[in-house]
mmCIF file with all atom_site columns, C-alpha atoms in Angstrom:
data_model
loop_
_atom_site.group_PDB
_atom_site.id
_atom_site.type_symbol
_atom_site.label_atom_id
_atom_site.label_alt_id
_atom_site.label_comp_id
_atom_site.label_asym_id
_atom_site.label_entity_id
_atom_site.label_seq_id
_atom_site.pdbx_PDB_ins_code
_atom_site.Cartn_x
_atom_site.Cartn_y
_atom_site.Cartn_z
_atom_site.occupancy
_atom_site.B_iso_or_equiv
_atom_site.pdbx_formal_charge
_atom_site.auth_seq_id
_atom_site.auth_comp_id
_atom_site.auth_asym_id
_atom_site.auth_atom_id
_atom_site.pdbx_PDB_model_num
ATOM 1  C CA . UNK B 1 1  ? 23.569 -1.017 17.816 1.00 88.00 ? 1  UNK B CA 1
ATOM 2  C CA . UNK B 1 2  ? 24.973 2.215  19.970 1.00 89.00 ? 2  UNK B CA 1
ATOM 3  C CA . UNK B 1 3  ? 24.632 1.662  24.073 1.00 92.00 ? 3  UNK B CA 1
ATOM 4  C CA . UNK B 1 4  ? 25.002 5.288  25.524 1.00 92.00 ? 4  UNK B CA 1
ATOM 5  C CA . UNK B 1 5  ? 24.080 7.002  29.279 1.00 94.00 ? 5  UNK B CA 1
ATOM 6  C CA . UNK B 1 6  ? 21.518 10.462 28.673 1.00 93.00 ? 6  UNK B CA 1
ATOM 7  C CA . UNK B 1 7  ? 21.213 12.224 32.024 1.00 94.00 ? 7  UNK B CA 1
ATOM 8  C CA . UNK B 1 8  ? 17.958 14.147 32.614 1.00 94.00 ? 8  UNK B CA 1
ATOM 9  C CA . UNK B 1 9  ? 18.007 18.043 32.181 1.00 93.00 ? 9  UNK B CA 1
ATOM 10 C CA . UNK B 1 10 ? 13.575 18.365 31.858 1.00 92.00 ? 10 UNK B CA 1
ATOM 11 C CA . UNK B 1 11 ? 11.361 17.344 32.541 1.00 92.00 ? 11 UNK B CA 1
ATOM 12 C CA . UNK B 1 12 ? 7.188  18.521 32.913 1.00 91.00 ? 12 UNK B CA 1
ATOM 13 C CA . UNK B 1 13 ? 4.049  16.406 33.895 1.00 91.00 ? 13 UNK B CA 1
ATOM 14 C CA . UNK B 1 14 ? 1.905  16.511 30.896 1.00 89.00 ? 14 UNK B CA 1
ATOM 15 C CA . UNK B 1 15 ? -2.275 16.390 30.480 1.00 86.00 ? 15 UNK B CA 1
ATOM 16 C CA . UNK B 1 16 ? -2.664 12.828 29.722 1.00 87.00 ? 16 UNK B CA 1
ATOM 17 C CA . UNK B 1 17 ? -0.415 11.936 33.043 1.00 85.00 ? 17 UNK B CA 1
ATOM 18 C CA . UNK B 1 18 ? 2.649  11.127 31.347 1.00 89.00 ? 18 UNK B CA 1
ATOM 19 C CA . UNK B 1 19 ? 5.919  12.643 31.794 1.00 89.00 ? 19 UNK B CA 1
ATOM 20 C CA . UNK B 1 20 ? 7.906  14.403 28.768 1.00 89.00 ? 20 UNK B CA 1
ATOM 21 C CA . UNK B 1 21 ? 11.715 14.288 29.632 1.00 90.00 ? 21 UNK B CA 1
ATOM 22 C CA . UNK B 1 22 ? 14.492 16.163 27.829 1.00 89.00 ? 22 UNK B CA 1
ATOM 23 C CA . UNK B 1 23 ? 17.625 14.100 28.342 1.00 91.00 ? 23 UNK B CA 1
ATOM 24 C CA . UNK B 1 24 ? 20.845 14.674 26.804 1.00 90.00 ? 24 UNK B CA 1
ATOM 25 C CA . UNK B 1 25 ? 23.192 12.433 25.362 1.00 88.00 ? 25 UNK B CA 1
ATOM 26 C CA . UNK B 1 26 ? 25.356 11.959 22.329 1.00 84.00 ? 26 UNK B CA 1
ATOM 27 C CA . UNK B 1 27 ? 23.234 11.210 18.891 1.00 81.00 ? 27 UNK B CA 1
ATOM 28 C CA . UNK B 1 28 ? 25.226 8.678  17.189 1.00 83.00 ? 28 UNK B CA 1
ATOM 29 C CA . UNK B 1 29 ? 24.862 9.325  13.863 1.00 80.00 ? 29 UNK B CA 1
ATOM 30 C CA . UNK B 1 30 ? 22.658 7.498  11.126 1.00 81.00 ? 30 UNK B CA 1
ATOM 31 C CA . UNK B 1 31 ? 19.985 5.904  14.231 1.00 84.00 ? 31 UNK B CA 1
ATOM 32 C CA . UNK B 1 32 ? 16.214 5.626  13.814 1.00 82.00 ? 32 UNK B CA 1
ATOM 33 C CA . UNK B 1 33 ? 15.408 4.224  16.673 1.00 86.00 ? 33 UNK B CA 1
ATOM 34 C CA . UNK B 1 34 ? 16.079 4.638  20.611 1.00 89.00 ? 34 UNK B CA 1
ATOM 35 C CA . UNK B 1 35 ? 15.200 2.203  23.640 1.00 91.00 ? 35 UNK B CA 1
ATOM 36 C CA . UNK B 1 36 ? 15.073 4.249  26.809 1.00 92.00 ? 36 UNK B CA 1
ATOM 37 C CA . UNK B 1 37 ? 16.051 1.663  29.516 1.00 92.00 ? 37 UNK B CA 1
ATOM 38 C CA . UNK B 1 38 ? 14.511 1.765  33.055 1.00 89.00 ? 38 UNK B CA 1
ATOM 39 C CA . UNK B 1 39 ? 15.504 -1.234 35.273 1.00 84.00 ? 39 UNK B CA 1
ATOM 40 C CA . UNK B 1 40 ? 13.549 -4.580 33.444 1.00 87.00 ? 40 UNK B CA 1
ATOM 41 C CA . UNK B 1 41 ? 12.302 -1.685 30.903 1.00 89.00 ? 41 UNK B CA 1
ATOM 42 C CA . UNK B 1 42 ? 12.537 -0.392 27.094 1.00 91.00 ? 42 UNK B CA 1
ATOM 43 C CA . UNK B 1 43 ? 10.467 2.186  26.383 1.00 89.00 ? 43 UNK B CA 1
ATOM 44 C CA . UNK B 1 44 ? 10.502 2.462  22.298 1.00 87.00 ? 44 UNK B CA 1
ATOM 45 C CA . UNK B 1 45 ? 11.447 6.005  20.541 1.00 82.00 ? 45 UNK B CA 1
ATOM 46 C CA . UNK B 1 46 ? 11.384 7.033  17.254 1.00 75.00 ? 46 UNK B CA 1
ATOM 47 C CA . UNK B 1 47 ? 13.909 9.616  16.420 1.00 74.00 ? 47 UNK B CA 1
ATOM 48 C CA . UNK B 1 48 ? 13.053 12.316 13.723 1.00 65.00 ? 48 UNK B CA 1
ATOM 49 C CA . UNK B 1 49 ? 15.842 11.943 11.306 1.00 58.00 ? 49 UNK B CA 1
ATOM 50 C CA . UNK B 1 50 ? 14.294 14.810 9.079  1.00 60.00 ? 50 UNK B CA 1
ATOM 51 C CA . UNK B 1 51 ? 15.547 17.204 11.410 1.00 57.00 ? 51 UNK B CA 1
ATOM 52 C CA . UNK B 1 52 ? 18.941 18.632 9.166  1.00 56.00 ? 52 UNK B CA 1
ATOM 53 C CA . UNK B 1 53 ? 21.022 19.395 12.516 1.00 58.00 ? 53 UNK B CA 1
ATOM 54 C CA . UNK B 1 54 ? 19.878 16.630 15.672 1.00 56.00 ? 54 UNK B CA 1
ATOM 55 C CA . UNK B 1 55 ? 18.288 18.490 18.637 1.00 61.00 ? 55 UNK B CA 1
ATOM 56 C CA . UNK B 1 56 ? 21.239 19.227 21.758 1.00 65.00 ? 56 UNK B CA 1
ATOM 57 C CA . UNK B 1 57 ? 18.640 17.065 24.060 1.00 76.00 ? 57 UNK B CA 1
ATOM 58 C CA . UNK B 1 58 ? 16.466 13.960 23.171 1.00 83.00 ? 58 UNK B CA 1
ATOM 59 C CA . UNK B 1 59 ? 12.337 14.290 24.139 1.00 83.00 ? 59 UNK B CA 1
ATOM 60 C CA . UNK B 1 60 ? 10.674 11.611 25.006 1.00 87.00 ? 60 UNK B CA 1
ATOM 61 C CA . UNK B 1 61 ? 7.102  10.501 27.281 1.00 87.00 ? 61 UNK B CA 1
ATOM 62 C CA . UNK B 1 62 ? 7.184  8.364  29.408 1.00 88.00 ? 62 UNK B CA 1
ATOM 63 C CA . UNK B 1 63 ? 4.275  6.494  31.813 1.00 88.00 ? 63 UNK B CA 1
ATOM 64 C CA . UNK B 1 64 ? 3.334  8.437  34.702 1.00 85.00 ? 64 UNK B CA 1
ATOM 65 C CA . UNK B 1 65 ? 5.237  5.876  37.398 1.00 86.00 ? 65 UNK B CA 1
ATOM 66 C CA . UNK B 1 66 ? 9.198  6.500  36.085 1.00 86.00 ? 66 UNK B CA 1
ATOM 67 C CA . UNK B 1 67 ? 10.807 8.031  39.165 1.00 86.00 ? 67 UNK B CA 1
ATOM 68 C CA . UNK B 1 68 ? 13.609 10.413 37.957 1.00 91.00 ? 68 UNK B CA 1
ATOM 69 C CA . UNK B 1 69 ? 14.903 13.825 38.850 1.00 93.00 ? 69 UNK B CA 1
ATOM 70 C CA . UNK B 1 70 ? 16.446 16.365 37.275 1.00 95.00 ? 70 UNK B CA 1
ATOM 71 C CA . UNK B 1 71 ? 20.784 15.218 37.590 1.00 96.00 ? 71 UNK B CA 1
ATOM 72 C CA . UNK B 1 72 ? 19.680 11.426 36.656 1.00 96.00 ? 72 UNK B CA 1
ATOM 73 C CA . UNK B 1 73 ? 21.204 8.696  33.996 1.00 95.00 ? 73 UNK B CA 1
ATOM 74 C CA . UNK B 1 74 ? 19.640 6.117  32.118 1.00 94.00 ? 74 UNK B CA 1
ATOM 75 C CA . UNK B 1 75 ? 20.907 3.923  29.533 1.00 94.00 ? 75 UNK B CA 1
ATOM 76 C CA . UNK B 1 76 ? 19.840 4.442  26.202 1.00 93.00 ? 76 UNK B CA 1
ATOM 77 C CA . UNK B 1 77 ? 20.125 2.077  22.741 1.00 92.00 ? 77 UNK B CA 1
ATOM 78 C CA . UNK B 1 78 ? 20.597 3.379  19.904 1.00 90.00 ? 78 UNK B CA 1
ATOM 79 C CA . UNK B 1 79 ? 19.259 1.751  16.602 1.00 88.00 ? 79 UNK B CA 1
ATOM 80 C CA . UNK B 1 80 ? 20.844 1.849  13.190 1.00 84.00 ? 80 UNK B CA 1
ATOM 81 C CA . UNK B 1 81 ? 17.967 2.092  9.920  1.00 83.00 ? 81 UNK B CA 1
ATOM 82 C CA . UNK B 1 82 ? 17.518 -2.006 9.571  1.00 82.00 ? 82 UNK B CA 1
ATOM 83 C CA . UNK B 1 83 ? 18.874 -3.164 13.299 1.00 83.00 ? 83 UNK B CA 1
ATOM 84 C CA . UNK B 1 84 ? 15.703 -4.366 15.180 1.00 69.00 ? 84 UNK B CA 1
ATOM 85 C CA . UNK B 1 85 ? 14.425 -1.723 18.183 1.00 51.00 ? 85 UNK B CA 1
ATOM 86 C CA . UNK B 1 86 ? 11.578 -3.021 20.685 1.00 52.00 ? 86 UNK B CA 1
ATOM 87 C CA . UNK B 1 87 ? 10.806 -3.950 23.434 1.00 45.00 ? 87 UNK B CA 1
ATOM 88 C CA . UNK B 1 88 ? 11.500 -7.029 24.635 1.00 42.00 ? 88 UNK B CA 1
#
């Protein structure tokens, strides 16, 4: 597992009442999953490893009650294949 800080660089409300957020963070090699940590809550994100080159930002969908704004920093946990990732 690799822990890092990501910065919210974009966000938009989706029709179903969730937020789509663009997070800027260095993506460690060979990671396939990540958790976004917000307070005591963890949100699981599956990374698309089929892309030949990682995108400049990570796109995640979070519940409507999340109160973040552009420029906020969040903790993220990256997991390599075979490592346990999930909500606790």
